[in-house]
Structures are given as structure tokens and as C-alpha cells.
Coordinates of C-alpha atoms in Angstrom, one line a residue:
Chain A
M1 CA 23.4 -21.7 -13.5
T2 CA 20.1 -21.9 -15.2
T3 CA 19.1 -23.5 -18.4
A4 CA 15.9 -21.4 -18.7
S5 CA 15.3 -20.1 -22.2
A6 CA 14.7 -16.5 -22.9
D7 CA 11.0 -17.1 -22.8
S8 CA 9.2 -16.6 -19.5
D9 CA 5.6 -16.7 -18.5
N10 CA 6.0 -13.9 -16.1
A11 CA 4.3 -10.7 -17.3
L12 CA 6.9 -8.4 -15.9
V13 CA 9.8 -10.3 -17.4
E14 CA 7.9 -10.4 -20.7
L15 CA 7.7 -6.6 -20.7
L16 CA 11.5 -6.5 -21.2
P17 CA 13.0 -6.2 -24.7
A18 CA 14.4 -9.5 -25.9
A19 CA 18.1 -8.8 -25.1
D20 CA 17.4 -7.4 -21.6
R21 CA 15.1 -10.3 -20.9
A22 CA 17.6 -12.9 -21.9
N23 CA 20.2 -11.3 -19.8
F24 CA 17.8 -11.0 -16.8
I25 CA 16.8 -14.6 -17.1
A26 CA 20.4 -15.7 -17.2
H27 CA 20.7 -14.3 -13.7
C28 CA 17.6 -16.2 -12.4
E29 CA 17.1 -19.8 -11.5
P30 CA 13.9 -21.6 -11.9
V31 CA 12.5 -22.8 -8.6
A32 CA 9.3 -24.6 -7.5
F33 CA 7.3 -23.5 -4.5
K34 CA 4.8 -25.5 -2.4
L35 CA 1.5 -24.6 -0.8
G36 CA 2.1 -22.9 2.5
Q37 CA 5.7 -22.2 1.8
V38 CA 6.9 -18.8 3.1
L39 CA 9.0 -16.8 0.7
H40 CA 9.9 -14.0 3.0
T41 CA 9.1 -13.0 6.6
P42 CA 9.0 -9.6 8.3
D43 CA 12.2 -8.5 9.9
A44 CA 14.5 -11.0 8.1
D45 CA 16.7 -9.9 5.3
T46 CA 15.0 -10.7 2.0
A47 CA 17.4 -13.0 0.1
F48 CA 15.5 -13.4 -3.1
A49 CA 12.9 -11.9 -5.4
Y50 CA 10.5 -14.2 -7.2
F51 CA 8.9 -13.8 -10.5
P52 CA 6.2 -16.4 -10.5
T53 CA 5.4 -18.2 -13.8
R54 CA 2.7 -20.4 -12.3
G55 CA 0.9 -20.4 -8.9
F56 CA 0.2 -17.5 -6.6
I57 CA 1.4 -16.0 -3.3
S58 CA -0.3 -13.8 -0.7
V59 CA 1.3 -10.7 0.7
V60 CA 0.2 -10.7 4.3
A61 CA 0.4 -7.8 6.7
P62 CA 1.1 -8.7 10.4
L63 CA -1.5 -8.6 13.1
A64 CA -0.4 -9.7 16.6
S65 CA -1.3 -13.3 17.5
T66 CA -3.0 -14.1 14.1
P67 CA -1.6 -15.2 10.7
G68 CA -2.3 -11.6 9.5
L69 CA -4.5 -10.1 6.8
E70 CA -3.9 -10.5 3.1
V71 CA -3.3 -7.1 1.5
G72 CA -2.0 -8.3 -1.9
M73 CA -1.8 -11.3 -4.2
V74 CA 1.0 -12.0 -6.6
G75 CA 0.9 -14.5 -9.5
N76 CA 2.6 -14.5 -12.9
E77 CA 1.5 -10.9 -13.4
G78 CA 3.9 -9.7 -10.7
M79 CA 6.8 -10.2 -8.4
V80 CA 7.4 -11.2 -4.7
S81 CA 9.8 -9.1 -2.6
A82 CA 9.0 -5.6 -4.0
Q83 CA 10.9 -4.2 -1.1
L84 CA 14.1 -5.0 -3.1
I85 CA 12.9 -2.7 -5.8
L86 CA 12.6 0.0 -3.2
G87 CA 16.2 -0.6 -2.0
V88 CA 15.1 -2.1 1.3
G89 CA 16.3 -5.4 2.6
E90 CA 13.5 -6.0 5.0
S91 CA 9.7 -5.8 4.8
P92 CA 6.9 -5.9 7.3
F93 CA 5.1 -8.4 5.2
R94 CA 5.0 -12.2 5.0
A95 CA 4.8 -13.8 1.5
V96 CA 3.0 -17.1 1.7
V97 CA 2.4 -19.5 -1.2
Q98 CA -1.4 -20.0 -1.7
G99 CA -1.1 -22.0 -4.9
A100 CA 1.9 -24.2 -5.6
G101 CA 3.8 -23.3 -8.7
D102 CA 7.1 -22.1 -10.2
A103 CA 9.1 -18.9 -10.3
L104 CA 12.2 -17.4 -11.7
R105 CA 14.2 -16.5 -8.6
I106 CA 17.0 -13.9 -8.5
S107 CA 19.2 -13.1 -5.5
A108 CA 18.8 -9.7 -3.9
S109 CA 22.3 -8.7 -4.9
D110 CA 21.9 -9.8 -8.5
L111 CA 18.6 -7.9 -8.7
R112 CA 20.3 -4.8 -7.3
E113 CA 22.9 -5.1 -10.0
Q114 CA 20.4 -5.7 -12.7
L115 CA 18.5 -2.7 -11.6
G116 CA 21.6 -0.6 -12.0
E117 CA 22.4 -1.9 -15.4
C118 CA 19.0 -2.2 -17.1
P119 CA 16.9 1.1 -17.2
R120 CA 14.1 -0.8 -18.7
L121 CA 13.9 -3.3 -15.9
K122 CA 13.9 -0.4 -13.4
A123 CA 11.0 1.3 -15.3
V124 CA 9.0 -1.9 -15.4
L125 CA 9.4 -2.6 -11.7
D126 CA 8.8 1.0 -10.7
R127 CA 5.4 0.7 -12.5
Y128 CA 4.8 -2.5 -10.7
V129 CA 5.3 -0.8 -7.3
A130 CA 2.7 1.7 -8.2
V131 CA 0.3 -1.1 -9.1
L132 CA 1.0 -2.7 -5.7
I133 CA 0.3 0.5 -3.9
R134 CA -3.0 0.6 -5.7
Q135 CA -3.7 -3.0 -4.7
F136 CA -3.0 -2.4 -1.1
A137 CA -5.1 0.7 -1.1
T138 CA -8.0 -1.2 -2.6
S139 CA -7.6 -3.8 0.1
A140 CA -7.8 -1.2 2.8
I141 CA -11.0 0.3 1.5
C142 CA -12.5 -3.1 0.5
V143 CA -12.3 -4.5 4.0
R144 CA -13.9 -1.3 5.3
Y145 CA -17.0 -1.3 3.1
H146 CA -17.7 -4.6 1.5
A147 CA -19.5 -7.6 2.8
I148 CA -18.0 -11.0 3.1
R149 CA -19.7 -12.5 0.1
P150 CA -18.5 -10.0 -2.5
R151 CA -15.1 -10.0 -1.0
L152 CA -14.9 -13.8 -1.1
A153 CA -16.0 -13.7 -4.7
R154 CA -13.4 -11.1 -5.5
W155 CA -10.7 -13.1 -3.8
L156 CA -11.7 -16.3 -5.6
L157 CA -11.5 -14.5 -9.0
M158 CA -8.1 -13.1 -8.1
C159 CA -7.0 -16.6 -7.3
Q160 CA -8.4 -18.1 -10.4
D161 CA -6.7 -15.4 -12.5
R162 CA -3.4 -16.3 -11.0
A163 CA -3.8 -20.0 -10.7
H164 CA -5.0 -20.4 -14.3
T165 CA -7.1 -23.3 -13.0
D166 CA -10.6 -23.6 -11.7
S167 CA -9.8 -25.7 -8.6
F168 CA -7.7 -24.9 -5.7
R169 CA -7.1 -26.3 -2.2
M170 CA -8.3 -24.0 0.6
T171 CA -9.5 -24.4 4.2
H172 CA -12.2 -22.2 5.6
E173 CA -9.9 -21.3 8.5
F174 CA -7.2 -20.0 6.1
L175 CA -9.7 -18.2 4.1
A176 CA -11.1 -16.5 7.2
Y177 CA -7.6 -15.2 8.1
M178 CA -6.9 -14.0 4.6
L179 CA -10.2 -12.1 4.5
G180 CA -10.0 -11.0 8.1
V181 CA -13.4 -12.4 9.2
R182 CA -14.7 -15.2 11.4
R183 CA -14.7 -18.7 10.2
A184 CA -18.4 -18.9 10.5
G185 CA -18.7 -15.9 8.2
V186 CA -16.6 -17.6 5.5
T187 CA -18.6 -20.8 5.8
Q188 CA -21.8 -18.9 5.4
A189 CA -20.6 -16.9 2.4
A190 CA -19.1 -20.0 0.7
G191 CA -22.4 -21.8 1.4
A192 CA -24.4 -19.1 -0.3
L193 CA -22.1 -19.1 -3.4
Q194 CA -22.3 -22.9 -3.5
A195 CA -26.1 -22.8 -3.2
A196 CA -26.2 -20.4 -6.1
G197 CA -24.2 -22.9 -8.2
T198 CA -21.2 -20.5 -8.4
I199 CA -18.6 -22.7 -6.7
R200 CA -18.3 -26.2 -5.3
Y201 CA -16.4 -26.8 -2.1
V202 CA -15.6 -30.4 -1.2
R203 CA -13.1 -31.6 1.3
G204 CA -10.8 -28.5 1.2
T205 CA -11.0 -28.2 -2.6
L206 CA -12.7 -25.2 -4.0
T207 CA -13.9 -25.3 -7.6
V208 CA -15.2 -22.3 -9.6
L209 CA -18.2 -23.4 -11.6
D210 CA -19.6 -20.2 -12.8
R211 CA -17.1 -17.4 -13.3
D212 CA -19.7 -14.9 -14.6
G213 CA -21.7 -15.5 -11.5
L214 CA -18.6 -14.8 -9.4
E215 CA -17.9 -11.6 -11.3
R216 CA -21.4 -10.4 -10.8
T217 CA -21.1 -11.1 -7.0
A218 CA -17.7 -9.6 -6.6
C219 CA -17.3 -6.0 -5.4
A220 CA -16.0 -3.4 -7.8
C221 CA -12.5 -3.8 -6.2
Y222 CA -12.0 -6.8 -8.5
R223 CA -12.4 -4.7 -11.6
A224 CA -10.2 -1.9 -10.1
D225 CA -7.5 -4.5 -9.5
R226 CA -7.7 -5.8 -13.1
L227 CA -7.6 -2.3 -14.4
A228 CA -4.5 -1.5 -12.5
F229 CA -2.7 -4.4 -14.0
S230 CA -3.8 -3.8 -17.5
S231 CA -2.6 -0.2 -17.3
L232 CA 0.7 -1.6 -16.2
L233 CA 1.0 -3.7 -19.2
R234 CA 0.2 -0.8 -21.6
Chain B
M1 CA 13.0 31.4 -4.4
V2 CA 12.8 28.8 -1.7
T3 CA 15.9 28.6 0.4
L4 CA 17.6 25.4 1.4
A5 CA 16.7 25.9 5.0
Q6 CA 13.1 26.3 4.2
A7 CA 13.0 23.3 1.9
R8 CA 14.5 21.2 4.7
Q9 CA 11.4 21.5 6.8
N10 CA 10.4 18.5 4.7
S11 CA 12.5 15.5 5.7
L12 CA 12.7 14.0 2.2
L13 CA 14.0 17.3 0.8
A14 CA 16.3 17.4 3.8
A15 CA 17.6 13.9 2.9
L16 CA 18.6 15.0 -0.6
D17 CA 22.3 15.6 -1.4
V18 CA 23.0 19.3 -1.2
A19 CA 23.7 19.4 -5.0
D20 CA 20.3 17.8 -5.8
A21 CA 18.5 20.0 -3.4
E22 CA 20.1 23.1 -4.7
R23 CA 19.2 22.2 -8.2
W24 CA 15.6 21.8 -7.1
L25 CA 15.4 25.1 -5.2
R26 CA 14.6 27.1 -8.4
Q27 CA 11.8 24.8 -9.3
L28 CA 10.3 24.3 -5.9
E29 CA 7.4 26.6 -5.1
A30 CA 6.3 27.3 -1.5
V31 CA 2.6 26.9 -1.3
E32 CA -0.2 27.4 1.3
L33 CA -2.3 24.4 1.6
P34 CA -5.7 25.3 3.0
L35 CA -7.9 22.8 4.8
G36 CA -9.9 20.7 2.3
A37 CA -7.9 21.6 -0.8
V38 CA -7.7 18.7 -3.2
L39 CA -4.1 18.2 -4.5
H40 CA -5.1 15.5 -6.9
E41 CA -8.2 13.5 -7.9
P42 CA -8.2 9.8 -8.7
R43 CA -7.6 8.9 -12.3
A44 CA -6.5 12.5 -13.2
P45 CA -3.0 13.1 -14.3
I46 CA -0.7 14.7 -11.7
E47 CA 0.8 18.0 -12.5
Y48 CA 2.6 18.6 -9.2
V49 CA 4.1 16.5 -6.4
Y50 CA 3.9 18.0 -3.0
F51 CA 6.3 18.0 -0.1
P52 CA 4.4 19.0 3.0
A53 CA 6.1 21.1 5.7
T54 CA 3.5 22.0 8.3
A55 CA 0.5 20.7 6.3
I56 CA -0.8 17.1 6.6
I57 CA -2.3 15.4 3.6
S58 CA -4.8 12.5 3.6
M59 CA -4.7 10.0 0.8
L60 CA -8.2 8.8 0.3
C61 CA -9.2 5.7 -1.7
V62 CA -12.5 6.3 -3.4
L63 CA -15.0 3.6 -4.4
E64 CA -17.2 3.7 -7.5
N65 CA -20.2 4.7 -5.4
G66 CA -18.3 7.7 -4.0
A67 CA -17.6 6.2 -0.6
S68 CA -14.1 6.9 0.5
A69 CA -11.7 6.2 3.4
E70 CA -8.2 7.3 4.2
I71 CA -5.5 4.8 3.2
A72 CA -2.5 6.9 4.5
V73 CA -1.4 10.3 5.8
V74 CA 1.6 12.2 4.6
G75 CA 3.2 15.0 6.4
M76 CA 6.6 16.6 6.6
E77 CA 8.2 13.1 6.4
G78 CA 7.1 12.5 2.8
I79 CA 5.9 13.3 -0.6
V80 CA 2.4 13.3 -2.2
G81 CA 2.2 11.8 -5.7
I82 CA 5.1 9.4 -5.6
S83 CA 3.2 6.4 -7.2
A84 CA 2.2 8.6 -10.2
V85 CA 5.9 9.5 -10.6
M86 CA 7.0 5.9 -10.4
S87 CA 4.4 4.7 -12.9
G88 CA 3.8 7.6 -15.2
L89 CA 0.1 6.8 -14.6
A90 CA -2.7 8.7 -13.0
S91 CA -3.0 8.4 -9.3
V92 CA -5.5 6.0 -7.8
D93 CA -6.4 8.2 -4.8
R94 CA -7.6 11.6 -3.9
A95 CA -5.1 13.7 -1.9
V96 CA -6.8 16.2 0.5
V97 CA -5.4 18.7 2.9
Q98 CA -6.3 17.4 6.3
R99 CA -4.4 20.0 8.2
A100 CA -3.9 23.4 6.7
G101 CA -0.3 24.6 6.5
Q102 CA 2.7 25.1 4.2
G103 CA 4.4 22.9 1.8
F104 CA 6.4 22.9 -1.4
R105 CA 5.4 21.7 -4.8
L106 CA 7.4 20.6 -7.8
R107 CA 6.3 19.8 -11.3
A108 CA 5.8 16.1 -11.5
R109 CA 7.7 15.8 -14.7
V110 CA 10.9 17.3 -13.1
L111 CA 10.9 14.5 -10.5
Q112 CA 9.9 11.9 -13.0
D113 CA 12.9 12.8 -15.2
E114 CA 15.3 12.7 -12.3
F115 CA 13.9 9.8 -10.5
G116 CA 14.8 7.4 -13.3
R117 CA 18.4 8.4 -13.6
I118 CA 19.7 10.1 -10.4
E119 CA 20.4 7.5 -7.7
S120 CA 20.7 10.0 -4.9
V121 CA 17.2 11.4 -5.7
R122 CA 15.7 8.0 -6.3
R123 CA 16.9 6.3 -3.0
P124 CA 15.2 8.4 -0.4
M125 CA 12.0 8.4 -2.5
L126 CA 12.0 4.7 -2.7
R127 CA 12.5 4.2 1.0
F128 CA 9.6 6.5 1.6
T129 CA 7.5 4.5 -0.8
Q130 CA 8.2 1.3 1.2
A131 CA 7.1 3.2 4.4
L132 CA 3.9 4.2 2.6
L133 CA 3.2 0.7 1.5
A134 CA 3.6 -0.4 5.2
Q135 CA 1.2 2.3 6.3
T136 CA -1.4 1.5 3.6
S137 CA -1.4 -2.2 4.4
Q138 CA -1.6 -1.6 8.1
T139 CA -4.6 0.7 7.5
A140 CA -6.2 -2.3 5.9
V141 CA -5.5 -4.4 8.9
C142 CA -6.8 -1.7 11.2
N143 CA -9.9 -1.1 9.2
R144 CA -10.8 -4.8 9.4
H145 CA -9.8 -5.8 12.9
H146 CA -9.8 -2.9 15.3
T147 CA -12.5 -0.9 17.2
L148 CA -13.4 2.6 16.3
D149 CA -11.8 3.8 19.6
Q150 CA -8.5 2.2 18.6
Q151 CA -8.7 3.6 15.1
L152 CA -9.4 7.0 16.4
C153 CA -6.4 6.8 18.8
R154 CA -4.2 5.7 15.9
W155 CA -5.5 8.5 13.7
I156 CA -4.9 11.2 16.3
L157 CA -1.4 9.9 17.1
M158 CA -0.4 9.8 13.4
S159 CA -1.6 13.3 13.0
L160 CA 0.2 14.4 16.1
D161 CA 3.5 12.9 14.9
R162 CA 3.3 15.2 11.8
L163 CA 2.9 18.5 13.7
S164 CA 4.3 20.3 16.6
G165 CA 2.2 20.7 19.7
D166 CA -0.5 18.5 21.0
E167 CA -3.6 20.1 19.5
L168 CA -5.4 19.2 16.3
A169 CA -7.9 21.5 14.6
V170 CA -10.3 19.0 13.2
T171 CA -14.1 18.4 13.0
Q172 CA -15.7 15.1 13.9
E173 CA -17.1 15.1 10.4
L174 CA -13.7 15.2 8.9
I175 CA -12.5 12.3 11.1
A176 CA -15.6 10.4 10.1
N177 CA -14.8 10.9 6.4
M178 CA -11.2 9.9 6.9
L179 CA -12.0 6.7 8.8
G180 CA -15.0 5.9 6.6
V181 CA -17.5 5.7 9.5
R182 CA -20.6 7.6 10.6
R183 CA -20.1 10.9 12.4
E184 CA -22.1 9.6 15.4
G185 CA -19.6 6.8 15.8
V186 CA -16.8 9.3 16.0
T187 CA -18.6 11.4 18.5
E188 CA -19.2 8.5 20.8
A189 CA -15.6 7.3 20.5
A190 CA -14.3 10.8 21.2
I191 CA -16.6 11.0 24.3
R192 CA -15.1 7.8 25.6
L193 CA -11.5 9.0 25.1
Q194 CA -12.4 12.2 26.8
A195 CA -14.0 10.4 29.7
A196 CA -10.8 8.4 30.1
G197 CA -8.9 11.7 30.3
L198 CA -6.9 11.1 27.2
I199 CA -8.2 13.9 25.1
R200 CA -10.3 17.1 25.4
Y201 CA -12.6 17.8 22.5
S202 CA -14.2 21.1 22.0
R203 CA -15.6 22.8 18.9
G204 CA -13.4 21.5 16.2
R205 CA -10.3 21.1 18.4
I206 CA -8.8 18.0 19.9
S207 CA -6.2 18.5 22.7
V208 CA -4.2 15.5 23.6
L209 CA -3.9 15.3 27.4
N210 CA -2.2 12.0 27.9
R211 CA -0.2 10.8 25.0
P212 CA 1.1 7.6 26.6
G213 CA -2.5 6.7 27.5
L214 CA -3.5 7.3 23.9
E215 CA -0.7 5.0 22.7
Q216 CA -1.9 2.4 25.1
R217 CA -5.4 2.6 24.0
A218 CA -4.4 2.5 20.3
C219 CA -4.1 -0.9 18.5
G220 CA -0.7 -2.3 17.6
C221 CA -1.0 -0.8 14.1
Y222 CA 0.3 2.5 15.3
A223 CA 3.4 1.0 16.7
V224 CA 4.0 -1.1 13.6
V225 CA 3.8 1.9 11.3
R226 CA 5.9 4.1 13.6
S227 CA 8.6 1.5 13.7
E228 CA 8.6 1.1 9.9
Y229 CA 8.9 4.8 9.5
S230 CA 11.7 5.3 11.9
R231 CA 13.5 2.3 10.3
L232 CA 13.2 3.6 6.8
L233 CA 13.3 7.3 6.9
P234 CA 16.3 9.4 7.6
V235 CA 14.8 12.0 9.9
R236 CA 12.4 11.1 12.5
S237 CA 9.0 12.7 12.1
A238 CA 7.7 10.9 15.1
H239 CA 8.7 11.0 18.7

């Protein structure tokens, strides 16, 4: 049983009216997650949904013999295991922690029950699915048209928004997989951002120095993604 | 009025309980969907959702500078406009008829109203949504990692799964727009597939000569999406 209060720092949970929120949180337990932890894998039954309150998680689509390509990112604006909203126990995606943090965790069966009992929760999560579709679609077109540097800038901004911090741990290799490019390409793009004074990258820790500069460098997909979430919250 | 048998050409409509389907018959309209017709534009409110029967619809994501690429295709296995129904928001994408044919339309607010409260309506729509998410994300993977030849194979196969027969009426320009590449690239890829004896391309028509060969030549994305669709959706649209 949880001792969590009826306050949460997850935007979706916050959208619930106070009574619904308290009831929902009573069915959740607070958990911590570590960098690199896998929250769900393809083709295994999804046991839990996570509503992050801190930290962020990548939604990764499979690609044979690679770690896959990131198609979505979830922080405290969202939820991990959206397949459970859709009434499906399995998902083709892997959810991997990128930035350590905490979440409210609810079991698949409790979530199903809550969805049945709380129309407001259902409405909020339905909207979230629509935002996710938009994020995945943006990913599909972004990888098609945009160069590595603007994509890297976009990605860093998305991380920063969700991490609520300016520094995160990140290897070039990992970044390359997430962006679906060669390692050398990431090194080059990160080098250019560093030379421009936008970021600093030292021994696996990346620090954002100039957020405005990143925003100017990022492709329009970053703004599209922000817009999708602000429309969700309206 | 649309009959139950007609409506059932679309697998999602066929998956509805008879009571739900019969309630909808009066409100469903049979429509002809001509090649190139736009069913909805990005950021515009959606008036109708569409259930394709013989038509195939491309969902295109459009960038600020007007460049676009297909993020998913929807045929008789699905519905066009589901994310707008789920969110009550405008759609993010442009829905364009990629293959002319028939379909049914329903006022979006009818579905919106029922979607929230009728579990038997909601369930099949949600499963389709999960399949659509899988297709969209796999398109991202494919766009990033696979050759144009592989993407063209995937595209042809996905179209083929949504129609009967083994011929597509399609111009190279249309394919180029869908895949977000130059037309010359599509021409070269089509020539290679033709030289390999997989397809025959002539004046706006692609005939598939060797489907297993095409599947072999396609990247893994096609198989991933097909297996998700057959796992999630009640009636097989694919082979």
C-alpha cells in the first residue's frame, strides 16, 4: 500500500479532479527507476503502467540486431505502457530509462479497473494516446528529412524538458542508436554544438549551456511536439 | 441505407457487435473515394471518420515547409480519423486517397459520443489504434535505416495486402510523395525490382510477379507490422 499523498507531479494524473486523483493514486505505488532499466519489452505481457514524476524513458521500436530506434520519449508529462490504455497486453516497443527518476506505478489489472470506473481517467488517457500517435508520426518524418545536428538539438531539448535538469549522462554510442545514425555522425554533430558553446560534453555527461541556441538549432519537430502536449493539457 | 453485409467489407465494422453495427447503419454513408481526394487536412477539425472498403488511404505527416511523407496506410482493416476521435483535437496528419475505391463515412461526433461509453465499440477501435502505432513507429525505423529498394518493397506489399489482386494502379510520382523521396529514386528502384523479376512496371501500373521474392527483398519492417496487425486485429487483411 502506498503512502503517497493526493499530489503528484505527473501531468496526466494532475489532470484528474481531486477525488479521482486521490483514488487513482491510492492504487499506485511510488517506485524509483535507474538509468538503463527496461520497463517493458516487446512480446512480454506488460505488468505495469508508469506515470513518471521525475526522469524520462525512451520508447524504442525494434530493429533486428540493433538496440532499435527511439520513436517517443516519456517524462512527467506522460505515461509508459500506453498499450494498456488500448486494451492490449503486449507492445512491439521497448521502454528504456534514459534519465533515472521516480514514477507512480499501477498494475495492468488495477489500471483496467480504474479505466472502467473513472470516465475522466479514460478521457485523459485517450487524449494522451492521440498525442503519442502524433509524436511517433513526427519521429517518422523527422528521421526522413532532418539532418543530425537539428535532430540532436531537438532530442536534447526533449530530454531537458523531461529531466528538469541541464546535465545528463549519455554515451555517443547510445545517442547514435536512439537517433538512428552512425556514431561518427553523433560525435560530429555534438562537436559542432560544443564548438558553438551550446552544450558541453565531458566524460559521458552532457550539459546544456545555451538553451536558446539549442532551440534555434532544433528542427521544427521540437515545437510540434511541445504543441501537441500543450493541446493535451488544455 | 448501407446494409450490414456492405458495411462488413470493412473489418472494423465487421468486428462490431451486431447491435452496434445495426445502430450505425442509418448513419453510415457509402462514399466513392477518388484518387487524390483529401479526407482531412492537418490541424483542421474532422467532420467524418472513414472506414475504407476497397479504397486505401495514406496518412501523411506534413512539415512546416510543406514536405511530407507517409506515416501509415489504412485500408479495409481500419478507420481514418481515430486519433481525432480519441482526443477531440484536430488531426495532425493529412489523409489522402492513395487507391480509389469505396468506403463508408460516419460523422465523427457519433463515434466520439459512443467511443467513450460503449465498450464493445471502444475495444476494436483501440486495438486498431495500437496496430496503427506499431505501423507508424516502424515507418520511422524504415525511413531511417532501410534502402529505397526495401522501402519500395514494403510499400508495395502493404498496398497489396489491402486490395484483392496483384496489381496496383499508381504513378512513380505518387510513390515518391508517399516515401518522401525524389521521383528519380523511385524510378531507379522500380527498374531494379523489375530486373529482378519481382514486379512489372508500365505506365502507372505495378504488377507483382513474385510476391515471396518481394517479401524477401523487403526489410524486416514489413514482417513486424504484418505480425502486429494479425495479432491485434480480428479479421486478417493480409495474407
